[in-house]
CSV table of C-alpha atoms in Angstrom, one decimal:
chain,number,residue,atom,x,y,z
A,1,MET,CA,-33.8,-62.7,-11.7
A,2,ALA,CA,-35.0,-60.9,-8.5
A,3,THR,CA,-31.4,-60.1,-7.6
A,4,ARG,CA,-30.8,-58.6,-11.0
A,5,ALA,CA,-33.9,-56.4,-10.7
A,6,VAL,CA,-32.8,-55.2,-7.3
A,7,LEU,CA,-29.3,-54.4,-8.6
A,8,GLN,CA,-30.7,-52.5,-11.5
A,9,THR,CA,-32.9,-50.4,-9.2
A,10,PHE,CA,-29.9,-49.6,-7.1
A,11,GLU,CA,-27.7,-48.9,-10.1
A,12,LYS,CA,-30.4,-46.6,-11.5
A,13,TYR,CA,-30.5,-44.8,-8.1
A,14,GLN,CA,-26.8,-44.4,-8.1
A,15,LYS,CA,-26.7,-43.0,-11.7
A,16,GLU,CA,-29.4,-40.5,-10.7
A,17,ARG,CA,-27.5,-39.4,-7.7
A,18,VAL,CA,-24.3,-39.0,-9.8
A,19,ALA,CA,-26.3,-37.1,-12.5
A,20,PHE,CA,-28.0,-34.9,-9.9
A,21,VAL,CA,-24.8,-33.9,-7.9
A,22,SER,CA,-22.8,-33.4,-11.1
A,23,ALA,CA,-25.5,-31.2,-12.6
A,24,VAL,CA,-25.8,-29.1,-9.4
A,25,ALA,CA,-22.0,-28.7,-9.2
A,26,GLU,CA,-21.9,-27.6,-12.8
A,27,MET,CA,-24.8,-25.2,-12.4
A,28,ALA,CA,-23.2,-23.7,-9.3
A,29,LYS,CA,-20.3,-22.5,-11.5
A,30,ASN,CA,-22.7,-19.8,-12.9
A,31,PRO,CA,-23.5,-17.0,-10.4
A,32,GLN,CA,-26.9,-16.5,-12.1
A,33,ASN,CA,-28.0,-20.0,-10.9
A,34,ILE,CA,-27.0,-19.6,-7.3
A,35,GLU,CA,-30.2,-18.1,-6.0
A,36,ALA,CA,-32.4,-20.6,-7.7
A,37,LEU,CA,-30.3,-23.5,-6.4
A,38,GLN,CA,-30.6,-22.1,-2.9
A,39,GLN,CA,-34.4,-21.6,-3.1
A,40,ALA,CA,-34.7,-25.2,-4.5
A,41,GLY,CA,-33.1,-26.5,-1.3
A,42,ALA,CA,-29.8,-27.6,-2.9
A,43,MET,CA,-27.9,-27.4,0.3
A,44,ALA,CA,-30.1,-29.7,2.3
A,45,LEU,CA,-30.1,-32.2,-0.5
A,46,LEU,CA,-26.3,-32.1,-1.0
A,47,ARG,CA,-25.5,-32.5,2.7
A,48,PRO,CA,-26.4,-36.3,3.0
A,49,LEU,CA,-24.5,-36.9,-0.2
A,50,LEU,CA,-21.2,-35.9,1.6
A,51,LEU,CA,-21.5,-39.3,3.4
A,52,ASP,CA,-22.5,-41.2,0.2
A,53,ASN,CA,-20.9,-44.6,-0.3
A,54,VAL,CA,-19.7,-43.6,-3.8
A,55,PRO,CA,-16.5,-41.4,-3.6
A,56,SER,CA,-17.3,-39.5,-6.9
A,57,ILE,CA,-20.7,-38.4,-5.4
A,58,GLN,CA,-19.1,-37.3,-2.2
A,59,GLN,CA,-16.5,-35.3,-4.2
A,60,SER,CA,-19.1,-33.6,-6.4
A,61,ALA,CA,-21.3,-32.8,-3.4
A,62,ALA,CA,-18.3,-31.1,-1.6
A,63,LEU,CA,-17.5,-29.2,-4.8
A,64,ALA,CA,-21.1,-28.0,-5.3
A,65,LEU,CA,-21.3,-26.9,-1.6
A,66,GLY,CA,-18.0,-25.1,-2.0
A,67,ARG,CA,-19.2,-23.2,-5.1
A,68,LEU,CA,-22.4,-22.2,-3.3
A,69,ALA,CA,-20.5,-21.0,-0.2
A,70,ASN,CA,-18.0,-19.2,-2.4
A,71,TYR,CA,-20.7,-17.0,-3.8
A,72,SER,CA,-21.7,-15.0,-0.7
A,73,ASP,CA,-21.2,-14.9,3.1
A,74,ASP,CA,-25.0,-15.7,3.5
A,75,LEU,CA,-24.6,-19.0,1.8
A,76,ALA,CA,-21.3,-19.7,3.7
A,77,GLU,CA,-23.2,-19.0,6.9
A,78,ALA,CA,-25.9,-21.5,5.7
A,79,VAL,CA,-23.2,-24.1,5.2
A,80,VAL,CA,-22.1,-23.6,8.9
A,81,GLN,CA,-25.7,-23.6,10.2
A,82,ASN,CA,-26.6,-26.8,8.3
A,83,GLU,CA,-23.7,-28.5,10.2
A,84,ILE,CA,-21.9,-29.4,7.0
A,85,LEU,CA,-18.4,-28.5,8.3
A,86,PRO,CA,-18.0,-31.5,10.7
A,87,GLN,CA,-18.8,-33.9,7.9
A,88,LEU,CA,-16.2,-32.3,5.6
A,89,VAL,CA,-13.6,-32.4,8.4
A,90,TYR,CA,-14.4,-36.1,9.1
A,91,SER,CA,-14.0,-37.0,5.4
A,92,LEU,CA,-10.7,-34.9,5.1
A,93,SER,CA,-8.9,-37.6,7.1
A,94,GLU,CA,-10.7,-40.6,5.6
A,95,GLN,CA,-11.2,-40.2,1.9
A,96,ASN,CA,-9.2,-40.1,-1.3
A,97,ARG,CA,-7.1,-37.2,-2.6
A,98,PHE,CA,-9.8,-35.9,-5.0
A,99,TYR,CA,-12.3,-35.7,-2.2
A,100,LYS,CA,-9.8,-34.0,0.1
A,101,GLN,CA,-9.2,-31.3,-2.5
A,102,ALA,CA,-12.9,-30.7,-2.8
A,103,ALA,CA,-13.5,-30.7,1.0
A,104,ALA,CA,-10.6,-28.2,1.5
A,105,PHE,CA,-12.0,-26.0,-1.3
A,106,CYS,CA,-15.4,-26.0,0.5
A,107,LEU,CA,-13.7,-25.0,3.8
A,108,ARG,CA,-11.8,-22.3,2.1
A,109,ALA,CA,-15.0,-21.0,0.4
A,110,VAL,CA,-16.6,-20.6,3.9
A,111,ALA,CA,-13.5,-19.2,5.7
A,112,LYS,CA,-12.7,-16.5,3.1
A,113,HIS,CA,-15.7,-14.3,3.9
A,114,SER,CA,-15.1,-13.1,7.4
A,115,PRO,CA,-13.2,-13.8,10.6
A,116,GLU,CA,-16.3,-15.2,12.2
A,117,LEU,CA,-16.8,-17.8,9.5
A,118,ALA,CA,-13.0,-18.6,9.5
A,119,GLN,CA,-13.3,-19.2,13.3
A,120,ALA,CA,-16.3,-21.5,12.6
A,121,VAL,CA,-14.1,-23.5,10.3
A,122,ILE,CA,-11.5,-23.8,13.0
A,123,ASP,CA,-14.2,-24.7,15.6
A,124,SER,CA,-15.3,-27.5,13.5
A,125,GLY,CA,-12.0,-29.2,14.2
A,126,SER,CA,-10.6,-28.6,10.6
A,127,LEU,CA,-7.2,-27.2,11.7
A,128,ASP,CA,-5.6,-30.5,12.6
A,129,SER,CA,-6.9,-32.2,9.4
A,130,LEU,CA,-5.7,-29.3,7.2
A,131,VAL,CA,-2.3,-29.4,8.7
A,132,THR,CA,-2.1,-33.2,8.3
A,133,CYS,CA,-3.1,-32.6,4.6
A,134,LEU,CA,0.1,-30.5,4.2
A,135,GLU,CA,2.0,-33.8,4.8
A,136,GLU,CA,0.1,-35.7,2.1
A,137,PHE,CA,2.1,-37.1,-0.9
A,138,ASP,CA,-0.2,-35.5,-3.5
A,139,PRO,CA,0.7,-31.9,-4.3
A,140,GLY,CA,-2.9,-31.0,-5.1
A,141,VAL,CA,-4.1,-31.9,-1.6
A,142,LYS,CA,-1.2,-29.9,-0.1
A,143,GLU,CA,-2.1,-26.9,-2.3
A,144,ALA,CA,-5.8,-27.0,-1.3
A,145,ALA,CA,-4.9,-27.2,2.4
A,146,ALA,CA,-2.3,-24.5,2.3
A,147,TRP,CA,-4.7,-22.2,0.5
A,148,THR,CA,-7.4,-22.7,3.1
A,149,LEU,CA,-4.9,-22.1,5.9
A,150,GLY,CA,-3.9,-18.9,4.2
A,151,TYR,CA,-7.4,-17.6,4.0
A,152,ILE,CA,-8.0,-18.4,7.7
A,153,ALA,CA,-4.8,-16.7,8.8
A,154,GLY,CA,-5.3,-13.7,6.5
A,155,HIS,CA,-8.2,-12.3,8.5
A,156,ASN,CA,-6.5,-11.3,11.8
A,157,ALA,CA,-3.7,-12.0,14.2
A,158,GLU,CA,-5.8,-14.2,16.5
A,159,LEU,CA,-6.7,-16.6,13.7
A,160,ALA,CA,-3.2,-16.5,12.3
A,161,GLN,CA,-1.9,-17.4,15.8
A,162,GLN,CA,-4.2,-20.5,15.9
A,163,VAL,CA,-2.8,-21.6,12.5
A,164,VAL,CA,0.8,-21.2,13.9
A,165,ASP,CA,-0.1,-23.1,17.1
A,166,GLY,CA,-1.6,-25.9,14.9
A,167,GLY,CA,1.9,-26.5,13.5
A,168,ALA,CA,1.3,-25.3,10.0
A,169,VAL,CA,4.3,-23.0,9.5
A,170,PRO,CA,7.1,-25.6,9.2
A,171,LEU,CA,5.0,-27.6,6.8
A,172,LEU,CA,4.3,-24.6,4.7
A,173,VAL,CA,8.1,-23.9,4.5
A,174,LEU,CA,8.5,-27.5,3.3
A,175,CYS,CA,5.8,-26.8,0.6
A,176,VAL,CA,7.9,-23.8,-0.6
A,177,GLN,CA,10.7,-26.3,-1.3
A,178,GLU,CA,8.5,-28.6,-3.4
A,179,PRO,CA,9.1,-28.7,-7.2
A,180,GLU,CA,5.5,-27.8,-8.2
A,181,LEU,CA,5.2,-24.0,-9.0
A,182,SER,CA,1.5,-23.7,-7.9
A,183,LEU,CA,2.3,-25.3,-4.5
A,184,LYS,CA,5.3,-22.9,-4.0
A,185,ARG,CA,3.0,-19.9,-4.9
A,186,ILE,CA,0.2,-20.8,-2.4
A,187,ALA,CA,2.6,-21.8,0.4
A,188,ALA,CA,4.5,-18.4,0.0
A,189,SER,CA,1.1,-16.6,-0.1
A,190,SER,CA,0.0,-18.4,3.1
A,191,LEU,CA,3.2,-17.6,4.9
A,192,SER,CA,2.7,-13.9,3.9
A,193,ASP,CA,-0.8,-14.0,5.3
A,194,ILE,CA,0.5,-15.2,8.6
A,195,ALA,CA,3.5,-12.9,8.8
A,196,LYS,CA,1.6,-9.7,8.0
A,197,HIS,CA,-0.2,-9.2,11.3
A,198,THR,CA,2.4,-8.8,14.1
A,199,PRO,CA,6.2,-9.0,14.7
A,200,GLU,CA,5.6,-12.2,16.8
A,201,LEU,CA,3.9,-14.0,13.9
A,202,ALA,CA,6.5,-12.8,11.4
A,203,GLN,CA,9.2,-14.1,13.9
A,204,ALA,CA,7.4,-17.5,13.9
A,205,VAL,CA,7.7,-17.6,10.1
A,206,VAL,CA,11.4,-16.6,10.3
A,207,ASP,CA,12.1,-19.2,13.0
A,208,ALA,CA,10.8,-21.9,10.7
A,209,GLY,CA,13.5,-20.9,8.2
A,210,ALA,CA,11.2,-19.5,5.7
A,211,VAL,CA,13.4,-16.6,4.5
A,212,ALA,CA,16.3,-18.8,3.5
A,213,TYR,CA,13.9,-20.6,1.1
A,214,LEU,CA,11.9,-17.6,-0.1
A,215,ALA,CA,14.8,-15.3,-0.9
A,216,PRO,CA,16.3,-17.4,-3.7
A,217,LEU,CA,12.9,-17.6,-5.4
A,218,VAL,CA,13.1,-13.8,-6.1
A,219,ILE,CA,15.0,-14.7,-9.3
A,220,ASN,CA,12.5,-17.3,-10.5
A,221,GLN,CA,10.9,-16.3,-13.8
A,222,ASP,CA,7.3,-17.3,-12.9
A,223,ALA,CA,5.5,-14.0,-12.4
A,224,LYS,CA,2.9,-15.3,-9.9
A,225,LEU,CA,5.6,-16.9,-7.7
A,226,LYS,CA,7.7,-13.8,-7.7
A,227,ARG,CA,4.7,-11.8,-6.6
A,228,GLN,CA,4.0,-14.0,-3.6
A,229,VAL,CA,7.6,-14.3,-2.6
A,230,CYS,CA,8.2,-10.5,-2.7
A,231,CYS,CA,4.9,-10.0,-0.8
A,232,ALA,CA,6.0,-12.5,1.9
A,233,LEU,CA,9.4,-10.9,2.3
A,234,SER,CA,7.9,-7.4,2.6
A,235,GLN,CA,5.4,-8.6,5.2
A,236,ILE,CA,8.2,-10.0,7.3
A,237,ALA,CA,10.6,-7.0,6.8
A,238,LYS,CA,8.0,-4.4,7.7
A,239,HIS,CA,7.7,-5.1,11.4
A,240,SER,CA,11.1,-4.4,12.9
A,241,VAL,CA,14.8,-3.7,12.3
A,242,ASP,CA,15.7,-7.2,13.3
A,243,LEU,CA,13.3,-8.8,10.9
A,244,ALA,CA,14.4,-6.5,8.1
A,245,GLU,CA,18.0,-7.5,8.7
A,246,VAL,CA,17.0,-11.2,8.5
A,247,VAL,CA,15.6,-10.5,5.0
A,248,VAL,CA,18.7,-8.5,4.0
A,249,GLY,CA,20.9,-11.2,5.4
A,250,ALA,CA,19.3,-13.7,2.9
A,251,GLU,CA,21.2,-11.7,0.2
A,252,ILE,CA,18.2,-10.3,-1.7
A,253,PHE,CA,20.2,-7.3,-2.9
A,254,PRO,CA,20.8,-6.6,-5.7
A,255,LYS,CA,18.5,-9.4,-7.0
A,256,ILE,CA,15.3,-7.7,-5.7
A,257,LEU,CA,16.1,-4.6,-7.8
A,258,THR,CA,16.0,-6.6,-11.0
A,259,CYS,CA,12.4,-7.3,-10.2
A,260,LEU,CA,11.7,-3.6,-10.6
A,261,LYS,CA,12.3,-4.1,-14.4
A,262,PHE,CA,10.2,-7.3,-14.6
A,263,PRO,CA,7.3,-7.1,-17.1
A,264,ASP,CA,4.6,-8.0,-14.5
A,265,GLU,CA,3.2,-4.8,-12.8
A,266,PHE,CA,2.4,-6.6,-9.5
A,267,VAL,CA,5.9,-8.1,-9.3
A,268,LYS,CA,7.4,-4.6,-9.7
A,269,LYS,CA,5.0,-3.2,-7.1
A,270,HIS,CA,5.7,-5.9,-4.5
A,271,ALA,CA,9.5,-5.6,-5.1
A,272,ALA,CA,9.3,-1.9,-4.5
A,273,THR,CA,7.4,-2.6,-1.3
A,274,VAL,CA,10.2,-4.9,-0.1
A,275,VAL,CA,12.7,-2.1,-0.7
A,276,ARG,CA,10.5,0.4,1.1
A,277,GLU,CA,9.9,-1.9,4.1
A,278,ILE,CA,13.7,-2.4,4.5
A,279,ALA,CA,14.8,1.2,3.9
A,280,LYS,CA,12.3,2.7,6.3
A,281,HIS,CA,13.9,1.3,9.5
A,282,THR,CA,17.4,2.8,9.9
A,283,PRO,CA,20.0,5.0,8.1
A,284,GLU,CA,22.2,1.9,7.8
A,285,LEU,CA,19.5,-0.1,5.9
A,286,ALA,CA,18.7,2.9,3.8
A,287,GLN,CA,22.4,3.2,3.0
A,288,LEU,CA,22.5,-0.4,2.0
A,289,VAL,CA,19.7,0.2,-0.5
A,290,VAL,CA,21.6,3.2,-1.9
A,291,GLY,CA,24.9,1.3,-2.0
A,292,ASN,CA,23.3,-1.4,-4.1
A,293,GLY,CA,22.0,1.0,-6.7
A,294,GLY,CA,18.5,1.0,-5.2
A,295,VAL,CA,17.7,4.7,-5.7
A,296,GLY,CA,18.3,4.7,-9.5
A,297,ALA,CA,16.1,1.6,-9.8
A,298,LEU,CA,13.4,3.2,-7.7
A,299,VAL,CA,13.6,6.4,-9.8
A,300,ASP,CA,13.2,4.5,-13.0
A,301,TYR,CA,10.3,2.6,-11.5
A,302,VAL,CA,8.4,5.7,-10.3
A,303,GLY,CA,8.9,7.2,-13.8
A,304,GLU,CA,7.6,4.1,-15.6
A,305,SER,CA,4.7,3.2,-13.4
A,306,ALA,CA,1.4,4.9,-12.6
A,307,GLY,CA,-1.4,5.0,-10.0
A,308,ASN,CA,-1.2,2.9,-6.8
A,309,ASN,CA,1.7,0.9,-8.3
A,310,ARG,CA,3.9,4.0,-7.9
A,311,LEU,CA,3.2,4.4,-4.2
A,312,PRO,CA,5.8,2.1,-2.7
A,313,GLY,CA,8.5,3.5,-4.9
A,314,ILE,CA,7.6,7.1,-4.0
A,315,MET,CA,7.5,6.3,-0.3
A,316,ALA,CA,10.8,4.3,-0.4
A,317,LEU,CA,12.5,7.4,-1.9
A,318,GLY,CA,11.0,9.5,0.9
A,319,TYR,CA,12.2,7.1,3.7
A,320,ILE,CA,15.7,7.1,2.2
A,321,ALA,CA,15.9,10.9,1.9
A,322,ALA,CA,14.5,11.4,5.4
A,323,PHE,CA,17.4,10.0,7.3
A,324,SER,CA,20.3,12.3,6.4
A,325,GLU,CA,21.3,15.1,4.0
A,326,THR,CA,23.8,12.7,2.4
A,327,LEU,CA,21.1,10.1,1.6
A,328,ALA,CA,18.8,12.9,0.4
A,329,LEU,CA,21.6,14.2,-1.8
A,330,SER,CA,21.9,10.7,-3.3
A,331,VAL,CA,18.2,10.8,-4.1
A,332,ILE,CA,18.6,14.2,-5.8
A,333,ALA,CA,21.8,13.1,-7.7
A,334,GLU,CA,19.9,10.1,-9.1
A,335,LYS,CA,17.4,12.6,-10.7
A,336,ALA,CA,14.5,11.6,-8.5
A,337,LEU,CA,12.8,15.0,-8.5
A,338,PRO,CA,11.6,15.2,-12.2
A,339,PRO,CA,9.6,11.9,-12.1
A,340,LEU,CA,8.2,12.9,-8.6
A,341,VAL,CA,7.1,16.3,-9.9
A,342,SER,CA,5.5,14.7,-13.0
A,343,ALA,CA,3.7,12.2,-10.9
A,344,LEU,CA,2.3,15.0,-8.8
A,345,GLY,CA,0.7,16.5,-11.9
A,346,GLU,CA,-0.4,13.1,-13.3
A,347,GLU,CA,-2.0,11.4,-10.3
A,348,THR,CA,-5.6,12.0,-9.6
A,349,GLU,CA,-6.0,10.3,-6.2
A,350,ASP,CA,-5.4,12.5,-3.1
A,351,HIS,CA,-3.5,9.8,-1.2
A,352,MET,CA,-1.0,9.6,-4.0
A,353,LYS,CA,-0.4,13.3,-4.1
A,354,ALA,CA,-0.1,13.4,-0.4
A,355,ALA,CA,2.7,10.7,-0.5
A,356,ILE,CA,4.5,12.7,-3.2
A,357,ALA,CA,4.3,15.9,-1.2
A,358,TRP,CA,5.6,14.1,1.9
A,359,THR,CA,8.6,12.7,-0.1
A,360,LEU,CA,9.4,16.1,-1.6
A,361,GLY,CA,9.4,17.5,1.9
A,362,GLN,CA,11.8,14.8,3.1
A,363,ILE,CA,14.2,15.5,0.2
A,364,GLY,CA,14.1,19.3,0.7
A,365,ARG,CA,14.2,19.7,4.4
A,366,HIS,CA,17.9,19.2,5.1
A,367,THR,CA,20.0,22.2,3.8
A,368,PRO,CA,19.6,25.2,1.6
A,369,ASP,CA,21.0,23.2,-1.3
A,370,HIS,CA,18.4,20.5,-0.9
A,371,ALA,CA,15.6,23.1,-0.7
A,372,LYS,CA,16.9,24.9,-3.8
A,373,ALA,CA,17.0,21.6,-5.7
A,374,VAL,CA,13.3,21.0,-4.9
A,375,SER,CA,12.4,24.7,-5.6
A,376,ASP,CA,14.1,24.7,-9.0
A,377,THR,CA,11.7,22.1,-10.2
A,378,GLY,CA,8.9,24.6,-9.8
A,379,VAL,CA,6.9,22.2,-7.7
A,380,LEU,CA,6.4,24.7,-4.8
A,381,SER,CA,3.6,26.4,-6.7
A,382,SER,CA,1.9,23.1,-7.2
A,383,LEU,CA,2.1,22.3,-3.5
A,384,VAL,CA,0.6,25.7,-2.8
A,385,SER,CA,-2.3,25.2,-5.2
A,386,LEU,CA,-3.1,21.8,-3.7
A,387,GLU,CA,-2.9,23.2,-0.1
A,388,ALA,CA,-5.3,25.9,-1.1
A,389,ASP,CA,-7.7,23.7,-3.1
A,390,SER,CA,-11.0,23.2,-1.3
A,391,ALA,CA,-11.4,19.8,-3.1
A,392,SER,CA,-8.2,18.5,-1.5
A,393,SER,CA,-8.5,16.0,1.4
A,394,GLU,CA,-7.4,17.1,4.9
A,395,ASP,CA,-4.5,14.7,4.7
A,396,LEU,CA,-3.3,16.1,1.4
A,397,LYS,CA,-3.5,19.7,2.7
A,398,THR,CA,-1.6,18.8,5.8
A,399,LYS,CA,1.2,17.0,3.9
A,400,CYS,CA,1.5,19.9,1.4
A,401,ARG,CA,1.6,22.5,4.3
A,402,ARG,CA,4.3,20.5,6.1
A,403,ALA,CA,6.3,20.0,3.0
A,404,LEU,CA,6.2,23.7,2.2
A,405,LYS,CA,7.2,24.6,5.7
A,406,SER,CA,10.2,22.2,5.8
A,407,ILE,CA,11.4,23.3,2.3
A,408,ILE,CA,10.8,27.0,2.7
A,409,SER,CA,12.4,27.1,6.2
A,410,LYS,CA,15.7,26.0,4.5
A,411,LEU,CA,15.4,27.9,1.2
A,412,THR,CA,17.9,30.8,1.0
A,413,HIS,CA,17.7,31.2,-2.8
A,414,LEU,CA,16.1,34.7,-3.0
A,415,PRO,CA,14.7,34.4,-6.6
A,416,ALA,CA,12.8,31.3,-5.6
A,417,LEU,CA,11.4,33.0,-2.5
A,418,ASP,CA,10.7,36.2,-4.6
A,419,ALA,CA,8.6,34.1,-7.0
A,420,LEU,CA,6.5,32.9,-4.2
A,421,VAL,CA,6.0,36.4,-2.8
A,422,GLN,CA,4.6,37.5,-6.2
A,423,ARG,CA,2.0,34.7,-6.1
A,424,PRO,CA,-1.4,34.9,-4.4
A,425,LEU,CA,-0.7,32.5,-1.5
A,426,PRO,CA,-2.8,31.4,1.5
A,427,GLU,CA,-2.0,33.7,4.5
A,428,GLY,CA,-0.3,30.9,6.5
A,429,VAL,CA,2.0,29.9,3.6
A,430,MET,CA,2.8,33.6,2.8
A,431,LYS,CA,3.7,34.2,6.5
A,432,MET,CA,6.3,31.3,6.2
A,433,VAL,CA,7.7,32.8,3.0
A,434,LEU,CA,8.0,36.4,4.3
A,435,GLU,CA,9.7,35.2,7.5
A,436,GLN,CA,12.2,33.3,5.4
A,437,VAL,CA,12.7,36.3,3.1
A,438,GLY,CA,13.4,38.5,6.2
A,439,LYS,CA,16.1,36.0,7.4
A,440,VAL,CA,17.7,35.8,4.0
A,441,LEU,CA,17.7,39.6,3.4
A,442,ALA,CA,19.3,40.2,6.8
A,443,ASN,CA,22.3,38.2,5.7
A,444,ASP,CA,22.4,39.0,2.0
A,445,PRO,CA,23.1,42.7,1.3
A,446,SER,CA,23.4,42.1,-2.5
A,447,GLY,CA,20.0,40.5,-2.6
A,448,ARG,CA,18.2,43.5,-1.1
A,449,ALA,CA,18.5,45.6,-4.3
A,450,ALA,CA,17.4,42.6,-6.4
A,451,PHE,CA,14.3,42.2,-4.2
A,452,VAL,CA,13.4,45.8,-4.7
A,453,HIS,CA,13.9,45.7,-8.5
A,454,SER,CA,11.8,42.6,-8.9
A,455,GLY,CA,8.9,44.2,-7.3
A,456,GLY,CA,9.1,42.0,-4.2
A,457,LEU,CA,9.3,44.9,-1.7
A,458,ALA,CA,6.4,46.7,-3.3
A,459,ALA,CA,4.3,43.5,-3.1
A,460,VAL,CA,5.2,43.0,0.6
A,461,GLN,CA,4.1,46.6,1.4
A,462,GLN,CA,0.7,46.0,-0.1
A,463,MET,CA,0.2,42.8,2.0
A,464,ALA,CA,0.9,44.7,5.2
A,465,GLU,CA,-1.7,47.3,4.4
A,466,ALA,CA,-4.4,44.8,3.5
A,467,PRO,CA,-7.4,45.0,5.9
A,468,GLY,CA,-7.1,42.4,8.7
A,469,SER,CA,-3.7,41.2,7.6
A,470,LYS,CA,-1.7,39.0,10.0
A,471,LEU,CA,1.5,39.6,8.0
A,472,LYS,CA,2.5,43.0,9.5
A,473,GLU,CA,5.1,41.5,11.9
A,474,ALA,CA,6.8,39.5,9.1
A,475,VAL,CA,6.7,42.6,6.8
A,476,GLU,CA,8.3,44.8,9.5
A,477,ILE,CA,11.2,42.4,9.8
A,478,ILE,CA,11.8,42.8,6.0
A,479,ASN,CA,11.4,46.6,6.2
A,480,SER,CA,13.9,46.8,9.0
A,481,VAL,CA,16.8,45.9,6.6
A,482,TYR,CA,15.9,48.8,4.2
A,483,PRO,CA,16.3,52.6,4.7
A,484,GLU,CA,13.0,54.2,5.8
A,485,GLU,CA,12.8,56.3,2.6
A,486,ILE,CA,12.8,53.2,0.4
A,487,VAL,CA,10.1,51.5,2.4
A,488,LYS,CA,7.9,54.7,2.3
A,489,TYR,CA,8.5,55.0,-1.5
A,490,TYR,CA,7.2,51.5,-2.1
A,491,SER,CA,4.3,51.6,0.3
A,492,PRO,CA,0.9,51.9,-1.5
A,493,SER,CA,0.0,55.0,0.5
A,494,TYR,CA,3.2,56.9,-0.4
A,495,SER,CA,1.7,58.7,-3.5
A,496,GLN,CA,-1.3,59.7,-1.3
A,497,GLN,CA,1.0,61.1,1.3
A,498,LEU,CA,2.9,63.1,-1.3
A,499,LEU,CA,-0.3,64.6,-2.7
A,500,GLU,CA,-1.4,65.5,0.9
A,501,LYS,CA,2.0,67.3,1.4
A,502,LEU,CA,1.5,69.1,-1.9
A,503,GLU,CA,-1.9,70.2,-0.9
A,504,SER,CA,-0.8,71.5,2.5
A,505,LEU,CA,2.1,73.4,0.9
A,506,THR,CA,-0.3,74.9,-1.6
A,507,THR,CA,-2.7,75.9,1.2
A,508,GLN,CA,0.2,77.5,3.2
A,509,GLN,CA,1.3,79.5,0.2
A,510,ALA,CA,-2.2,80.8,-0.4
A,511,TYR,CA,-2.2,82.3,3.0
């Protein structure tokens, strides 16, 4: 009888512990309860339950602590200061798979907030246990461990290097080969977080054979997996020519271009980023993109997308066009200019407009034909307006100024230059235009008359006579190709000079 009473007491105590820890874990799901739980001392009460002799209590305690730590960096800091991490790490290697998942979740919730907290997670000795979890049979445990390692590595190169030194990369590559989609996704994401920092870290990922297993997944129909795979490939390719060639060597073209038509916006964005990171390195890699129909796919993508999603497509076109006049011509031939010009009018963010201005400059800077193609879209006036707009950022103004300079310096189509002369332009831009007009008129006798009939010459004379004008030298070069009488005729003071002559003649006759 006495034994039964004792057992009942202990059973009741256990039930109460289960009820308490389950209730706290449930309440911690709701952000509104977090502050009240913290003030009530939940963390101190949950800590001893991590070492409870009932596995379900341990698991719920780890889950509740993870949810608290997930809420803010202050609470994550409190988890560290309450010396909870060593207990979690100890249990990672001892307990069942459900507890391991909960413990890895708690470590991830702490590590995600800052590099300092991620370092605290490593300092607690978790790295070896997490890497060991990647070898577990249960995919849920592997997933939780891979996710935590990705959060740690994502902060900076130093932390990522520690993850690499811990032997995680080959095991993450094995996880990519597992049949479970969610495990593939998280392993690809973690490899991406490691590779993004430095060429050396990206090389470590490549050396483990990751690219050979990531590349075929580009055609997988799961949107989340495609996102992570494209992101990982772009993070590897961005660092150097050699790494980009490794990605290309895995035969991602033309498969990666089909991703630009995939319904998911993020898949399209990450696929465009892969193309950009490959095309930017050398003319040969840019030519490879062009040869696989990459320009047409990028043009369609830029036309169909909006906002930041457009950015990698816009920049990829700029990188391709920058290398040579042939590549720039292929960009023009694929009708890239209309969607770029439309995007310049549609986008509201300055960094987007700056990227478009840069790309237009790269397309138009090679030859007179390239410059005329850009000019014929009417975009030069838009670039001028943005450059002159006081609301534009310094970067946008600089990009517009450079684009205008590179296009105008190659522009020999007189009507296009004439149209700019007739516009009110900032003095620096107008100087570029007038200098180019002078060069064109010197070699184009037939254009001289057209420039006079259009009113261009008259407009130029007015600029020269404006007070404080710095355009006189450029105007004099234009005037030097015309007879003196024509220049005088179109100067604003000519009528005044004639009147003065008339008056002096009248005065002489009077005497």
